[in-house]
Amino acid sequence: MNAFAEIRLVASRELARLRTRMFLIVTGGMMALIVGALIALKLLGGSPALAVGFADSATRAQVVGVTEAAGLEIEPRTVTDEAAGERLVSDGDLDALVLDGPLRLVVKDEPDDDLRGALTGLARQIALDAELTGAGLDPNAVAAAVGRADVEIVSLEGTDDLREQRIGLSVGLSLILFIVLQTTGVLVAQGVVEEKASRVVELLLSAVRPWRLMAGKVLGLGLVGLVQIGLVAAAGVTAQVATGVLGISLGALLGTAAWALLWFLVGYTIYALLYASAASTVARQEEIGGVTAPIQILLIIPYMAAFTVLPADPDGPAARVLSYIPFFAPILMPVRGAFGAPWWEQALALLPALLTIGALIWFSGRVYTYSVLRMGGRVSLKEALKGR
């Protein structure tokens, strides 16, 4: 059997995890969390539209104009007359009724503050127009002149109208990537130790070379993680399209998701190789925590930086330096991408990451080959690299 066939055989064995209850629960939970968060933001992001009745079409057009300008959402409804409108307000079918000549607002108890403010401004504008007309001036010309008056804003650092949404997206990305990278890495470590402790690895290595066994395990669990993060990303994109709560275009969202998937593959490969080589040096599940603790720290550092350093200044020196470190880039580069980092920066950061993967393939392959069959005490890194 050639190398490709052996790796594929081992990988297919790991793909059986896709049907396990744990995979379904964890994946379903993350999908529900993302969708639920977006729906909650949509529901909590603003007040429901006010049902406002009008008996006069001209008044309706004026009120709709001022409420839109004020950012207030109303649902205009036409009523036959004043009495019918008041009955609808009294019954709770309308939140308010607007009447003309003079402008009046009919409510059941207390009026909405924003609606009252918008109508107060409209009433004052109507009164001003009447005074201007009486003085022989054109209200439209005066309004146009007033409308042209504005304050020029000069921002030394630029503005970002979607900053809060980008922060939310970056937090979600870093959390998902951290969870999936950590989960799949631990699965690799547990699988290696489980096979070693049960002596199954001896049977496997009688038919498969050590590096092929490790490659198949890493590949299989990587595909499991890719399916998991792909499902979560699809759920998030679908929920965003349905709610529009983040205010980010579909193209930008798909681009962010694509880069996140690519960086997951890079990050998974880096950390899976580290977890596999570290786990091969011990023979008991209880020892996994000790040998993988440094790897956990490598994951925690970029995760914490995604919450602290990047939101404050995503293009600052600290953010740039950290995001180019191969062990940190898989979490930090997608987050910087969510903040608008150009594609070429992400592509440039791939180079040291891919070089690191090449070095880790040699390093992890050597450690795994000379440690996985060693029973008893923990194998030191020096012994594993020397092959004895």
Tab-separated table of N, CA and C in Angstrom, residues 226-354:
chain	number	residue	atom	x	y	z
A	226	LEU	N	-12.618	21.243	10.065
A	226	LEU	CA	-13.027	22.090	8.941
A	226	LEU	C	-14.529	22.024	8.727
A	227	VAL	N	-15.087	20.817	8.815
A	227	VAL	CA	-16.544	20.681	8.700
A	227	VAL	C	-17.233	21.450	9.821
A	228	GLN	N	-16.685	21.344	11.014
A	228	GLN	CA	-17.284	22.021	12.168
A	228	GLN	C	-17.278	23.533	12.003
A	229	ILE	N	-16.125	24.090	11.691
A	229	ILE	CA	-16.046	25.546	11.568
A	229	ILE	C	-16.771	26.030	10.315
A	230	GLY	N	-16.831	25.182	9.275
A	230	GLY	CA	-17.586	25.545	8.082
A	230	GLY	C	-19.076	25.645	8.357
A	231	LEU	N	-19.602	24.698	9.146
A	231	LEU	CA	-21.017	24.746	9.515
A	231	LEU	C	-21.322	25.972	10.369
A	232	VAL	N	-20.420	26.284	11.290
A	232	VAL	CA	-20.623	27.462	12.144
A	232	VAL	C	-20.581	28.737	11.306
A	233	ALA	N	-19.618	28.810	10.371
A	233	ALA	CA	-19.519	29.988	9.507
A	233	ALA	C	-20.758	30.130	8.633
A	234	ALA	N	-21.244	29.014	8.088
A	234	ALA	CA	-22.449	29.061	7.253
A	234	ALA	C	-23.655	29.537	8.053
A	235	ALA	N	-23.767	29.061	9.289
A	235	ALA	CA	-24.876	29.501	10.148
A	235	ALA	C	-24.777	30.992	10.438
A	236	GLY	N	-23.557	31.470	10.698
A	236	GLY	CA	-23.370	32.888	10.988
A	236	GLY	C	-23.680	33.770	9.796
A	237	VAL	N	-23.208	33.369	8.607
A	237	VAL	CA	-23.475	34.154	7.397
A	237	VAL	C	-24.965	34.180	7.092
A	238	THR	N	-25.616	33.019	7.215
A	238	THR	CA	-27.060	32.955	6.954
A	238	THR	C	-27.838	33.838	7.921
A	239	ALA	N	-27.469	33.789	9.194
A	239	ALA	CA	-28.157	34.617	10.194
A	239	ALA	C	-27.924	36.101	9.941
A	240	GLN	N	-26.712	36.456	9.508
A	240	GLN	CA	-26.421	37.856	9.214
A	240	GLN	C	-27.216	38.338	8.008
A	241	VAL	N	-27.314	37.501	6.977
A	241	VAL	CA	-28.107	37.871	5.797
A	241	VAL	C	-29.567	38.077	6.182
A	242	ALA	N	-30.069	37.226	7.077
A	242	ALA	CA	-31.478	37.322	7.483
A	242	ALA	C	-31.747	38.528	8.372
A	243	THR	N	-30.794	38.870	9.241
A	243	THR	CA	-31.030	39.958	10.200
A	243	THR	C	-30.413	41.286	9.773
A	244	GLY	N	-29.259	41.219	9.084
A	244	GLY	CA	-28.567	42.441	8.691
A	244	GLY	C	-28.088	43.266	9.864
A	245	VAL	N	-27.927	42.631	11.023
A	245	VAL	CA	-27.665	43.387	12.250
A	245	VAL	C	-26.264	43.996	12.284
A	246	LEU	N	-25.282	43.376	11.620
A	246	LEU	CA	-23.916	43.878	11.683
A	246	LEU	C	-23.663	45.035	10.731
A	247	GLY	N	-24.546	45.232	9.762
A	247	GLY	CA	-24.366	46.336	8.828
A	247	GLY	C	-23.185	46.141	7.898
A	248	ILE	N	-22.706	44.914	7.743
A	248	ILE	CA	-21.560	44.607	6.893
A	248	ILE	C	-22.065	43.944	5.623
A	249	SER	N	-21.484	44.316	4.481
A	249	SER	CA	-21.943	43.770	3.206
A	249	SER	C	-21.699	42.271	3.138
A	250	LEU	N	-22.500	41.599	2.311
A	250	LEU	CA	-22.363	40.147	2.162
A	250	LEU	C	-20.993	39.787	1.606
A	251	GLY	N	-20.493	40.586	0.653
A	251	GLY	CA	-19.178	40.313	0.081
A	251	GLY	C	-18.076	40.367	1.121
A	252	ALA	N	-18.119	41.397	1.971
A	252	ALA	CA	-17.108	41.526	3.027
A	252	ALA	C	-17.222	40.387	4.026
A	253	LEU	N	-18.449	39.986	4.333
A	253	LEU	CA	-18.659	38.905	5.294
A	253	LEU	C	-18.149	37.581	4.739
A	254	LEU	N	-18.431	37.307	3.458
A	254	LEU	CA	-17.954	36.068	2.837
A	254	LEU	C	-16.429	36.063	2.744
A	255	GLY	N	-15.843	37.221	2.448
A	255	GLY	CA	-14.387	37.310	2.405
A	255	GLY	C	-13.765	37.020	3.758
A	256	THR	N	-14.365	37.577	4.809
A	256	THR	CA	-13.875	37.326	6.168
A	256	THR	C	-13.990	35.849	6.521
A	257	ALA	N	-15.126	35.229	6.151
A	257	ALA	CA	-15.335	33.809	6.443
A	257	ALA	C	-14.333	32.941	5.685
A	258	ALA	N	-14.052	33.297	4.421
A	258	ALA	CA	-13.104	32.514	3.621
A	258	ALA	C	-11.698	32.574	4.218
A	259	TRP	N	-11.273	33.778	4.619
A	259	TRP	CA	-9.960	33.905	5.247
A	259	TRP	C	-9.910	33.159	6.575
A	260	ALA	N	-11.015	33.193	7.318
A	260	ALA	CA	-11.059	32.484	8.604
A	260	ALA	C	-10.898	30.982	8.398
A	261	LEU	N	-11.549	30.431	7.366
A	261	LEU	CA	-11.420	29.000	7.077
A	261	LEU	C	-9.984	28.655	6.677
A	262	LEU	N	-9.377	29.515	5.855
A	262	LEU	CA	-7.997	29.270	5.439
A	262	LEU	C	-7.049	29.310	6.637
A	263	TRP	N	-7.246	30.307	7.493
A	263	TRP	CA	-6.376	30.413	8.662
A	263	TRP	C	-6.630	29.295	9.664
A	264	PHE	N	-7.855	28.780	9.686
A	264	PHE	CA	-8.095	27.615	10.540
A	264	PHE	C	-7.244	26.442	10.074
A	265	LEU	N	-7.218	26.196	8.757
A	265	LEU	CA	-6.424	25.085	8.231
A	265	LEU	C	-4.950	25.252	8.588
A	266	VAL	N	-4.455	26.478	8.446
A	266	VAL	CA	-3.053	26.742	8.788
A	266	VAL	C	-2.822	26.544	10.285
A	267	GLY	N	-3.694	27.144	11.093
A	267	GLY	CA	-3.548	27.032	12.542
A	267	GLY	C	-3.710	25.612	13.032
A	268	TYR	N	-4.673	24.903	12.463
A	268	TYR	CA	-4.872	23.515	12.885
A	268	TYR	C	-3.630	22.688	12.586
A	269	THR	N	-3.072	22.852	11.394
A	269	THR	CA	-1.892	22.067	11.030
A	269	THR	C	-0.744	22.334	11.999
A	270	ILE	N	-0.527	23.601	12.322
A	270	ILE	CA	0.548	23.957	13.259
A	270	ILE	C	0.322	23.310	14.621
A	271	TYR	N	-0.866	23.515	15.165
A	271	TYR	CA	-1.115	23.048	16.534
A	271	TYR	C	-1.330	21.542	16.609
A	272	ALA	N	-1.906	20.945	15.577
A	272	ALA	CA	-2.086	19.493	15.592
A	272	ALA	C	-0.737	18.783	15.588
A	273	LEU	N	0.208	19.296	14.800
A	273	LEU	CA	1.546	18.705	14.789
A	273	LEU	C	2.213	18.841	16.156
A	274	LEU	N	2.030	19.991	16.793
A	274	LEU	CA	2.598	20.182	18.129
A	274	LEU	C	1.950	19.248	19.145
A	275	TYR	N	0.626	19.156	19.105
A	275	TYR	CA	-0.086	18.289	20.047
A	275	TYR	C	0.291	16.824	19.832
A	276	ALA	N	0.390	16.395	18.575
A	276	ALA	CA	0.707	14.994	18.289
A	276	ALA	C	2.101	14.635	18.788
A	277	SER	N	3.075	15.499	18.519
A	277	SER	CA	4.442	15.196	18.950
A	277	SER	C	4.562	15.231	20.469
A	278	ALA	N	3.895	16.197	21.109
A	278	ALA	CA	3.958	16.281	22.572
A	278	ALA	C	3.303	15.067	23.214
A	279	ALA	N	2.140	14.663	22.697
A	279	ALA	CA	1.420	13.533	23.283
A	279	ALA	C	2.163	12.216	23.091
A	280	SER	N	2.937	12.106	22.026
A	280	SER	CA	3.649	10.844	21.775
A	280	SER	C	4.741	10.580	22.802
A	281	THR	N	5.106	11.593	23.573
A	281	THR	CA	6.185	11.411	24.559
A	281	THR	C	5.686	10.871	25.890
A	282	VAL	N	4.367	10.743	26.063
A	282	VAL	CA	3.813	10.212	27.312
A	282	VAL	C	2.932	9.013	26.993
A	283	ALA	N	2.597	8.240	28.032
A	283	ALA	CA	1.840	7.007	27.816
A	283	ALA	C	0.529	6.965	28.581
A	284	ARG	N	0.215	8.024	29.334
A	284	ARG	CA	-1.026	8.035	30.112
A	284	ARG	C	-1.796	9.319	29.852
A	285	GLN	N	-3.143	9.206	29.883
A	285	GLN	CA	-3.991	10.371	29.647
A	285	GLN	C	-3.734	11.462	30.687
A	286	GLU	N	-3.399	11.051	31.928
A	286	GLU	CA	-3.182	12.023	32.995
A	286	GLU	C	-1.969	12.918	32.732
A	287	GLU	N	-1.079	12.476	31.866
A	287	GLU	CA	0.139	13.244	31.605
A	287	GLU	C	-0.013	14.231	30.453
A	288	ILE	N	-1.151	14.176	29.761
A	288	ILE	CA	-1.335	15.043	28.590
A	288	ILE	C	-1.271	16.519	28.975
A	289	GLY	N	-1.941	16.863	30.077
A	289	GLY	CA	-1.974	18.264	30.495
A	289	GLY	C	-0.600	18.862	30.704
A	290	GLY	N	0.305	18.074	31.268
A	290	GLY	CA	1.643	18.581	31.540
A	290	GLY	C	2.434	18.883	30.281
A	291	VAL	N	2.363	17.981	29.290
A	291	VAL	CA	3.175	18.182	28.083
A	291	VAL	C	2.534	19.153	27.097
A	292	THR	N	1.226	19.361	27.216
A	292	THR	CA	0.558	20.268	26.273
A	292	THR	C	0.330	21.667	26.846
A	293	ALA	N	0.707	21.891	28.097
A	293	ALA	CA	0.510	23.212	28.717
A	293	ALA	C	1.192	24.338	27.932
A	294	PRO	N	2.448	24.164	27.492
A	294	PRO	CA	3.069	25.242	26.700
A	294	PRO	C	2.311	25.529	25.405
A	295	ILE	N	1.731	24.482	24.806
A	295	ILE	CA	0.962	24.686	23.572
A	295	ILE	C	-0.307	25.471	23.869
A	296	GLN	N	-0.925	25.169	25.007
A	296	GLN	CA	-2.124	25.902	25.410
A	296	GLN	C	-1.812	27.388	25.575
A	297	ILE	N	-0.653	27.685	26.122
A	297	ILE	CA	-0.259	29.087	26.309
A	297	ILE	C	-0.110	29.783	24.959
A	298	LEU	N	0.460	29.064	23.980
A	298	LEU	CA	0.598	29.632	22.638
A	298	LEU	C	-0.761	29.976	22.032
A	299	LEU	N	-1.794	29.238	22.395
A	299	LEU	CA	-3.147	29.518	21.904
A	299	LEU	C	-3.817	30.643	22.687
A	300	ILE	N	-3.562	30.679	23.978
A	300	ILE	CA	-4.228	31.673	24.829
A	300	ILE	C	-3.724	33.086	24.539
A	301	ILE	N	-2.440	33.232	24.241
A	301	ILE	CA	-1.870	34.568	24.012
A	301	ILE	C	-2.587	35.308	22.878
A	302	PRO	N	-2.722	34.717	21.670
A	302	PRO	CA	-3.439	35.454	20.613
A	302	PRO	C	-4.918	35.632	20.917
A	303	TYR	N	-5.501	34.673	21.630
A	303	TYR	CA	-6.916	34.802	21.995
A	303	TYR	C	-7.124	36.020	22.891
A	304	MET	N	-6.254	36.206	23.863
A	304	MET	CA	-6.361	37.369	24.739
A	304	MET	C	-6.040	38.660	23.986
A	305	ALA	N	-5.059	38.593	23.089
A	305	ALA	CA	-4.709	39.785	22.307
A	305	ALA	C	-5.861	40.223	21.414
A	306	ALA	N	-6.649	39.255	20.944
A	306	ALA	CA	-7.800	39.587	20.095
A	306	ALA	C	-8.850	40.382	20.859
A	307	PHE	N	-8.872	40.247	22.189
A	307	PHE	CA	-9.831	40.978	23.017
A	307	PHE	C	-9.269	42.312	23.506
A	308	THR	N	-7.945	42.415	23.600
A	308	THR	CA	-7.348	43.586	24.246
A	308	THR	C	-6.571	44.473	23.274
A	309	VAL	N	-5.572	43.913	22.615
A	309	VAL	CA	-4.681	44.715	21.776
A	309	VAL	C	-5.351	45.153	20.477
A	310	LEU	N	-5.977	44.225	19.761
A	310	LEU	CA	-6.497	44.528	18.432
A	310	LEU	C	-7.661	45.517	18.420
A	311	PRO	N	-8.674	45.374	19.288
A	311	PRO	CA	-9.771	46.349	19.236
A	311	PRO	C	-9.310	47.781	19.479
A	312	ALA	N	-8.285	47.968	20.311
A	312	ALA	CA	-7.799	49.318	20.609
A	312	ALA	C	-7.109	49.944	19.404
A	313	ASP	N	-6.309	49.160	18.693
A	313	ASP	CA	-5.579	49.685	17.531
A	313	ASP	C	-5.207	48.517	16.624
A	314	PRO	N	-6.128	48.079	15.739
A	314	PRO	CA	-5.882	46.884	14.920
A	314	PRO	C	-4.736	47.028	13.927
A	315	ASP	N	-4.326	48.266	13.619
A	315	ASP	CA	-3.219	48.475	12.687
A	315	ASP	C	-1.982	49.038	13.374
A	316	GLY	N	-1.974	49.013	14.704
A	316	GLY	CA	-0.830	49.524	15.450
A	316	GLY	C	0.352	48.569	15.407
A	317	PRO	N	1.520	49.016	15.862
A	317	PRO	CA	2.731	48.175	15.828
A	317	PRO	C	2.568	46.856	16.574
A	318	ALA	N	1.959	46.888	17.758
A	318	ALA	CA	1.801	45.660	18.542
A	318	ALA	C	0.916	44.661	17.811
A	319	ALA	N	-0.199	45.135	17.261
A	319	ALA	CA	-1.116	44.247	16.547
A	319	ALA	C	-0.445	43.658	15.315
A	320	ARG	N	0.292	44.473	14.586
A	320	ARG	CA	0.960	43.984	13.378
A	320	ARG	C	2.012	42.927	13.711
A	321	VAL	N	2.853	43.217	14.690
A	321	VAL	CA	3.924	42.276	15.045
A	321	VAL	C	3.340	40.949	15.518
A	322	LEU	N	2.374	41.005	16.420
A	322	LEU	CA	1.774	39.775	16.951
A	322	LEU	C	1.099	38.964	15.853
A	323	SER	N	0.437	39.635	14.920
A	323	SER	CA	-0.320	38.914	13.892
A	323	SER	C	0.569	38.265	12.841
A	324	TYR	N	1.860	38.622	12.808
A	324	TYR	CA	2.771	37.982	11.862
A	324	TYR	C	3.520	36.802	12.482
A	325	ILE	N	3.406	36.615	13.788
A	325	ILE	CA	4.030	35.459	14.435
A	325	ILE	C	3.240	34.209	14.047
A	326	PRO	N	3.882	33.194	13.469
A	326	PRO	CA	3.148	32.039	12.933
A	326	PRO	C	2.203	31.367	13.917
A	327	PHE	N	2.570	31.301	15.198
A	327	PHE	CA	1.716	30.628	16.176
A	327	PHE	C	0.515	31.488	16.579
A	328	PHE	N	0.586	32.779	16.338
A	328	PHE	CA	-0.500	33.692	16.700
A	328	PHE	C	-1.358	34.089	15.498
A	329	ALA	N	-0.770	34.050	14.309
A	329	ALA	CA	-1.456	34.530	13.102
A	329	ALA	C	-2.796	33.852	12.828
A	330	PRO	N	-2.951	32.533	13.062
A	330	PRO	CA	-4.236	31.898	12.740
A	330	PRO	C	-5.430	32.478	13.475
A	331	ILE	N	-5.215	33.090	14.628
A	331	ILE	CA	-6.316	33.735	15.352
A	331	ILE	C	-6.341	35.235	15.091
A	332	LEU	N	-5.181	35.873	15.070
A	332	LEU	CA	-5.135	37.332	14.983
A	332	LEU	C	-5.339	37.863	13.570
A	333	MET	N	-4.864	37.165	12.545
A	333	MET	CA	-5.016	37.676	11.186
A	333	MET	C	-6.484	37.719	10.734
A	334	PRO	N	-7.295	36.690	11.000
A	334	PRO	CA	-8.715	36.817	10.657
A	334	PRO	C	-9.399	37.963	11.393
A	335	VAL	N	-8.975	38.200	12.639
A	335	VAL	CA	-9.551	39.311	13.409
A	335	VAL	C	-9.154	40.644	12.786
A	336	ARG	N	-7.892	40.786	12.387
A	336	ARG	CA	-7.468	42.015	11.715
A	336	ARG	C	-8.182	42.169	10.382
A	337	GLY	N	-8.452	41.044	9.722
A	337	GLY	CA	-9.217	41.107	8.481
A	337	GLY	C	-10.615	41.644	8.707
A	338	ALA	N	-11.223	41.265	9.833
A	338	ALA	CA	-12.551	41.784	10.169
A	338	ALA	C	-12.519	43.285	10.411
A	339	PHE	N	-11.362	43.801	10.827
A	339	PHE	CA	-11.199	45.242	11.034
A	339	PHE	C	-10.779	45.965	9.758
A	340	GLY	N	-10.655	45.218	8.659
A	340	GLY	CA	-10.355	45.867	7.385
A	340	GLY	C	-8.917	45.784	6.932
A	341	ALA	N	-8.104	44.909	7.520
A	341	ALA	CA	-6.719	44.759	7.068
A	341	ALA	C	-6.710	44.281	5.619
A	342	PRO	N	-5.840	44.835	4.763
A	342	PRO	CA	-5.824	44.448	3.346
A	342	PRO	C	-5.446	42.986	3.154
A	343	TRP	N	-5.889	42.425	2.036
A	343	TRP	CA	-5.672	41.004	1.767
A	343	TRP	C	-4.187	40.670	1.676
A	344	TRP	N	-3.387	41.633	1.177
A	344	TRP	CA	-1.974	41.315	0.993
A	344	TRP	C	-1.260	41.105	2.327
A	345	GLU	N	-1.750	41.732	3.397
A	345	GLU	CA	-1.138	41.494	4.711
A	345	GLU	C	-1.391	40.063	5.165
A	346	GLN	N	-2.610	39.586	4.928
A	346	GLN	CA	-2.916	38.204	5.300
A	346	GLN	C	-2.103	37.234	4.450
A	347	ALA	N	-1.989	37.537	3.151
A	347	ALA	CA	-1.201	36.674	2.272
A	347	ALA	C	0.267	36.675	2.685
A	348	LEU	N	0.778	37.852	3.072
A	348	LEU	CA	2.173	37.948	3.507
A	348	LEU	C	2.409	37.158	4.788
A	349	ALA	N	1.437	37.188	5.695
A	349	ALA	CA	1.577	36.455	6.960
A	349	ALA	C	1.543	34.951	6.746
A	350	LEU	N	0.993	34.507	5.610
A	350	LEU	CA	0.954	33.072	5.324
A	350	LEU	C	2.353	32.500	5.106
A	351	LEU	N	3.266	33.318	4.587
A	351	LEU	CA	4.606	32.817	4.256
A	351	LEU	C	5.340	32.270	5.476
A	352	PRO	N	5.533	33.043	6.547
A	352	PRO	CA	6.202	32.462	7.724
A	352	PRO	C	5.408	31.326	8.347
A	353	ALA	N	4.078	31.379	8.242
A	353	ALA	CA	3.265	30.295	8.801
A	353	ALA	C	3.507	28.992	8.046
A	354	LEU	N	3.580	29.070	6.717
A	354	LEU	CA	3.823	27.867	5.914
A	354	LEU	C	5.238	27.339	6.134
